[in-house]
Amino acid sequence: MARFRRTRGRTWAQRFAFGLGFVLFAASQHFFFSGTYGLDAFDFQLDEGFVTPDGATSVRYGESWQWHLGILFDFDQSVEIRLMDSSTVLAMSFVMIAVGAIFLWMLFKDNETKRPRDIVEWVGTVLSCLLIVSAVALILVSKKANVQTVVVQQSAGVGDFQDMIMEVPAGDFSFKAVDSDVETSLSDLRGKVVIINFWATWCGPCLAEIPDLNRLQDEFGDEGLVILSVSDEDRFLLQDFENRLELVTESVYVPYDIDLPTPFTGAFIIRPASFVIDREGVVRRYLLGARDYQFFKRAVEPLLIEA
């Protein structure tokens, strides 16, 4: 009878350890994927000025939130907020390693063979090892990704609007088409009137501009106008976005950490930012903040009729 009680006690302890270990393992994997690789972006649609995340009530884009790549985007403030800094990631990783080691010790402390004896011990051993391996991978990936960096990029507010008349040569830089991934340079567009619109899918005012820019491209494309919609986001994210909202403009992307030439330096910090370039490759106007169709039309018409 004493032996039966010992065996039963050890079995219940193992089962408790197994159950708790499974819960912690599942929680750790959620932490791992959401903290390091990020959460999937909510699916959204732009419909008459509304952005609708799946399963949520329709709200205006200025009041909605979007999760993407572990970053919470406020469409109103449009400031990217990293969910976890490196110290949090490292602390949780060491906790995961410690928990995995403790469960291994609990499973084998009374086991003279030091090998799993039944299905409970086998599953507990596998979960504990996976917990430790995941923690080590989290440490390595978090260091590589440099998750402690906070990126502050925002959409233009009411006080950020600027309209600057200028005459500065447009520095040359390369970009790739979102649809074909073909690389082109700004200098290849010499002889065209170009609007470079720096935008992002998380930027509410940028989204509001899209229908007007599409209309402008449709109306003046045959007269030599090229509108470049330039983003520094992932190509596949942009393709997914354009499946929901078509861009008639030339949709292109550049590397996230690109060092843009003068006068485009810092154009991604506050968006939308637009530069109007004449046929000779000279920047004639800088616009910070969203503009409508009529405003852009007045800006480009004089340049289109210049010889």
XYZ file of C-alpha atoms in Angstrom:
307
model
C 0.000 0.000 0.000
C 2.867 2.344 0.840
C 4.430 1.659 -2.525
C 1.107 2.377 -4.258
C 0.803 5.730 -2.472
C 4.365 6.708 -3.437
C 3.764 5.785 -7.066
C 0.451 7.560 -7.156
C 1.949 10.641 -5.498
C 4.805 10.741 -7.950
C 2.377 10.322 -10.858
C 0.151 13.200 -9.692
C 3.202 15.414 -9.184
C 4.333 14.562 -12.690
C 0.889 15.255 -14.078
C 0.742 18.584 -12.272
C 4.197 19.483 -13.591
C 3.172 18.373 -17.059
C -0.010 20.451 -17.032
C 1.642 23.560 -15.649
C 4.573 23.093 -17.989
C 2.264 22.858 -20.985
C 0.502 26.099 -20.025
C 3.811 27.911 -19.527
C 5.174 26.487 -22.770
C 2.136 27.727 -24.714
C 2.420 31.151 -23.069
C 6.128 31.328 -23.830
C 5.547 30.516 -27.492
C 2.976 33.301 -27.729
C 5.534 35.640 -26.180
C 8.206 34.376 -28.554
C 6.258 34.906 -31.750
C 4.552 38.165 -30.756
C 7.666 39.700 -29.231
C 10.221 38.717 -31.848
C 8.501 38.167 -35.150
C 5.433 40.261 -34.427
C 1.723 39.856 -34.670
C -0.049 39.539 -37.983
C -1.473 42.813 -39.194
C -5.197 43.174 -38.821
C -6.883 42.960 -42.164
C -8.386 46.301 -43.050
C -10.233 47.982 -45.844
C -10.484 51.593 -46.837
C -14.102 52.390 -47.589
C -15.198 55.986 -47.845
C -12.621 57.136 -45.352
C -13.016 54.191 -42.982
C -10.527 51.561 -41.937
C -12.192 48.387 -40.709
C -10.098 45.833 -38.775
C -11.524 42.308 -38.882
C -14.009 41.653 -36.134
C -14.113 45.272 -35.018
C -16.651 48.039 -35.393
C -16.007 50.362 -38.317
C -14.195 53.469 -37.172
C -12.592 56.347 -38.953
C -8.961 55.708 -39.806
C -7.912 58.484 -37.451
C -9.278 56.554 -34.462
C -8.201 53.017 -35.327
C -5.277 50.861 -34.262
C -3.295 48.305 -36.219
C -0.901 45.601 -35.058
C 1.928 44.765 -37.391
C 5.326 43.162 -36.844
C 5.118 43.535 -33.099
C 4.398 47.246 -33.380
C 1.209 49.014 -32.345
C 0.255 51.767 -34.760
C -2.119 54.520 -33.724
C -3.624 55.874 -36.945
C -4.388 59.124 -35.138
C -0.949 59.772 -33.657
C 0.806 57.374 -36.079
C 3.733 56.793 -33.759
C 5.278 53.337 -33.860
C 5.652 51.772 -30.415
C 7.823 48.721 -29.930
C 6.085 46.239 -27.653
C 9.184 45.019 -25.811
C 12.678 46.323 -25.269
C 15.745 44.105 -25.117
C 15.853 43.933 -21.301
C 12.310 42.555 -21.179
C 13.065 40.002 -23.877
C 16.249 38.838 -22.145
C 14.564 38.637 -18.733
C 11.705 36.546 -20.072
C 14.159 34.322 -21.941
C 16.119 33.530 -18.768
C 12.850 32.856 -16.933
C 11.908 30.389 -19.676
C 15.274 28.651 -19.361
C 14.930 28.445 -15.579
C 11.389 27.066 -15.798
C 12.456 24.443 -18.321
C 15.374 23.363 -16.133
C 13.156 23.161 -13.018
C 10.643 20.945 -14.781
C 13.401 18.633 -15.975
C 14.657 18.407 -12.388
C 11.139 17.676 -11.079
C 10.684 14.910 -13.630
C 13.967 13.132 -12.969
C 14.901 13.865 -9.364
C 13.540 10.472 -8.194
C 14.338 8.623 -11.408
C 17.455 6.494 -10.983
C 17.642 5.666 -14.699
C 17.539 9.400 -15.629
C 15.423 8.464 -18.648
C 11.692 9.007 -19.265
C 9.684 6.037 -18.030
C 6.194 6.793 -19.321
C 4.264 9.083 -21.647
C 3.941 11.803 -19.014
C 7.704 11.999 -18.521
C 8.356 11.867 -22.273
C 5.954 14.723 -23.022
C 7.230 16.725 -20.041
C 10.819 16.225 -21.186
C 10.050 17.330 -24.741
C 8.137 20.426 -23.578
C 10.889 21.420 -21.156
C 13.581 21.050 -23.821
C 11.524 23.024 -26.331
C 11.028 25.741 -23.737
C 14.791 26.034 -23.233
C 15.537 25.934 -26.959
C 12.908 28.618 -27.643
C 14.422 30.838 -24.962
C 17.904 30.528 -26.457
C 16.525 31.265 -29.941
C 14.672 34.288 -28.559
C 17.890 35.685 -27.108
C 19.772 35.218 -30.387
C 17.010 36.630 -32.592
C 16.308 39.594 -30.326
C 19.965 40.618 -30.416
C 20.011 40.341 -34.191
C 16.790 42.291 -34.624
C 17.898 44.995 -32.181
C 14.380 45.212 -30.797
C 15.358 47.881 -28.323
C 15.351 50.507 -31.073
C 12.348 52.787 -30.936
C 11.359 54.181 -34.296
C 9.495 57.442 -34.149
C 7.690 58.111 -37.387
C 4.469 59.999 -37.457
C 1.824 61.399 -39.685
C 1.573 65.128 -40.100
C -0.700 66.902 -37.638
C -2.524 70.170 -38.073
C 0.498 72.192 -36.992
C 2.905 70.303 -39.233
C 1.621 71.597 -42.587
C 4.297 73.256 -44.683
C 4.401 74.554 -48.232
C 7.843 75.609 -49.400
C 8.757 77.035 -52.795
C 12.300 75.961 -53.643
C 14.710 75.417 -56.499
C 17.113 72.641 -55.556
C 18.511 69.844 -57.746
C 16.869 66.550 -56.880
C 19.407 64.112 -55.502
C 19.296 60.751 -57.226
C 18.270 57.535 -55.476
C 16.983 54.128 -56.524
C 13.734 52.366 -55.722
C 11.941 49.170 -56.703
C 8.432 48.697 -58.071
C 6.089 46.984 -55.638
C 4.492 44.851 -58.370
C 7.516 43.800 -60.461
C 10.445 44.459 -58.082
C 12.265 46.139 -60.975
C 14.755 48.773 -59.828
C 14.625 52.296 -61.234
C 16.359 55.571 -60.389
C 14.854 59.018 -60.055
C 17.232 60.252 -62.759
C 15.535 57.866 -65.219
C 12.444 60.081 -65.019
C 14.217 63.196 -66.302
C 11.928 64.942 -68.781
C 8.841 64.158 -66.707
C 7.113 66.222 -64.051
C 7.389 64.111 -60.925
C 5.595 64.168 -57.607
C 7.379 62.080 -54.987
C 4.935 61.225 -52.237
C 6.526 59.626 -49.151
C 3.806 57.632 -47.411
C 3.017 54.555 -45.297
C 0.100 52.173 -44.853
C -0.198 53.147 -41.159
C -0.421 56.866 -41.903
C -4.036 58.080 -41.869
C -3.480 61.336 -43.811
C -1.486 59.364 -46.401
C -4.465 57.093 -46.999
C -6.743 60.102 -47.365
C -4.504 61.406 -50.174
C -4.562 58.231 -52.243
C -7.845 58.799 -54.142
C -6.774 62.351 -55.088
C -3.325 61.220 -56.220
C -4.895 58.403 -58.241
C -7.186 60.898 -59.936
C -4.299 63.268 -60.617
C -2.237 60.489 -62.220
C -5.194 59.419 -64.355
C -5.853 62.933 -65.597
C -2.315 64.183 -66.251
C -0.331 61.012 -66.906
C -0.528 61.479 -70.674
C 0.866 65.008 -70.295
C 4.054 63.764 -68.638
C 3.162 63.558 -64.957
C 4.570 60.700 -62.898
C 3.548 60.277 -59.273
C 5.853 58.107 -57.200
C 4.284 56.693 -54.051
C 7.388 55.815 -52.034
C 7.254 53.695 -48.881
C 9.943 52.100 -46.736
C 7.696 49.218 -45.709
C 7.932 45.553 -46.617
C 7.103 44.801 -50.247
C 4.657 42.006 -49.399
C 2.837 44.230 -46.910
C 2.457 46.855 -49.635
C 1.212 44.266 -52.128
C -1.364 43.073 -49.619
C -2.453 46.667 -49.007
C -2.835 47.336 -52.730
C -5.072 44.296 -53.068
C -7.483 46.249 -50.891
C -6.879 49.758 -52.166
C -5.475 50.213 -55.657
C -2.729 52.741 -56.316
C -2.861 54.148 -59.850
C 0.391 55.970 -59.106
C 3.807 54.328 -59.437
C 3.992 52.374 -56.198
C 7.620 51.833 -55.200
C 9.563 50.948 -52.067
C 13.018 51.574 -50.662
C 15.001 49.914 -47.848
C 13.856 50.820 -44.351
C 17.230 52.308 -43.411
C 17.874 54.123 -46.678
C 19.999 57.267 -46.527
C 18.095 59.602 -48.831
C 19.985 62.375 -50.640
C 19.318 66.107 -50.356
C 16.667 67.493 -50.292
C 14.775 64.280 -49.390
C 16.723 63.615 -46.197
C 14.319 62.946 -43.332
C 11.295 62.682 -45.609
C 10.109 59.524 -43.834
C 10.036 61.083 -40.366
C 6.718 62.900 -40.824
C 4.336 61.724 -43.533
C 2.919 62.404 -45.987
C 5.704 64.492 -47.469
C 5.632 65.416 -51.149
C 8.197 66.925 -53.498
C 7.252 68.401 -56.875
C 10.054 68.083 -59.453
C 10.149 69.747 -62.862
C 11.259 68.219 -66.164
C 14.856 69.307 -65.584
C 15.160 67.399 -62.336
C 14.824 70.421 -60.059
C 12.702 70.292 -56.903
C 10.313 73.213 -57.148
C 8.048 72.622 -54.167
C 8.035 70.803 -50.833
C 4.727 69.900 -49.197
C 4.410 68.486 -45.699
C 0.988 67.127 -44.813
C -1.930 65.840 -46.863
C -3.238 67.848 -49.811
C -6.281 67.409 -52.021
C -6.685 67.032 -55.766
C -7.182 70.726 -56.495
C -4.062 71.702 -54.566
C -1.855 69.211 -56.411
C -3.398 70.199 -59.725
C -2.507 73.859 -59.193
C 1.031 72.817 -58.241
C 1.772 70.720 -61.332
C -0.138 72.463 -64.155
C 2.411 75.293 -64.609
C 5.251 72.748 -64.776
C 3.468 70.540 -67.286
C 3.101 73.394 -69.792
C 6.758 74.457 -69.499
C 8.779 73.503 -72.554
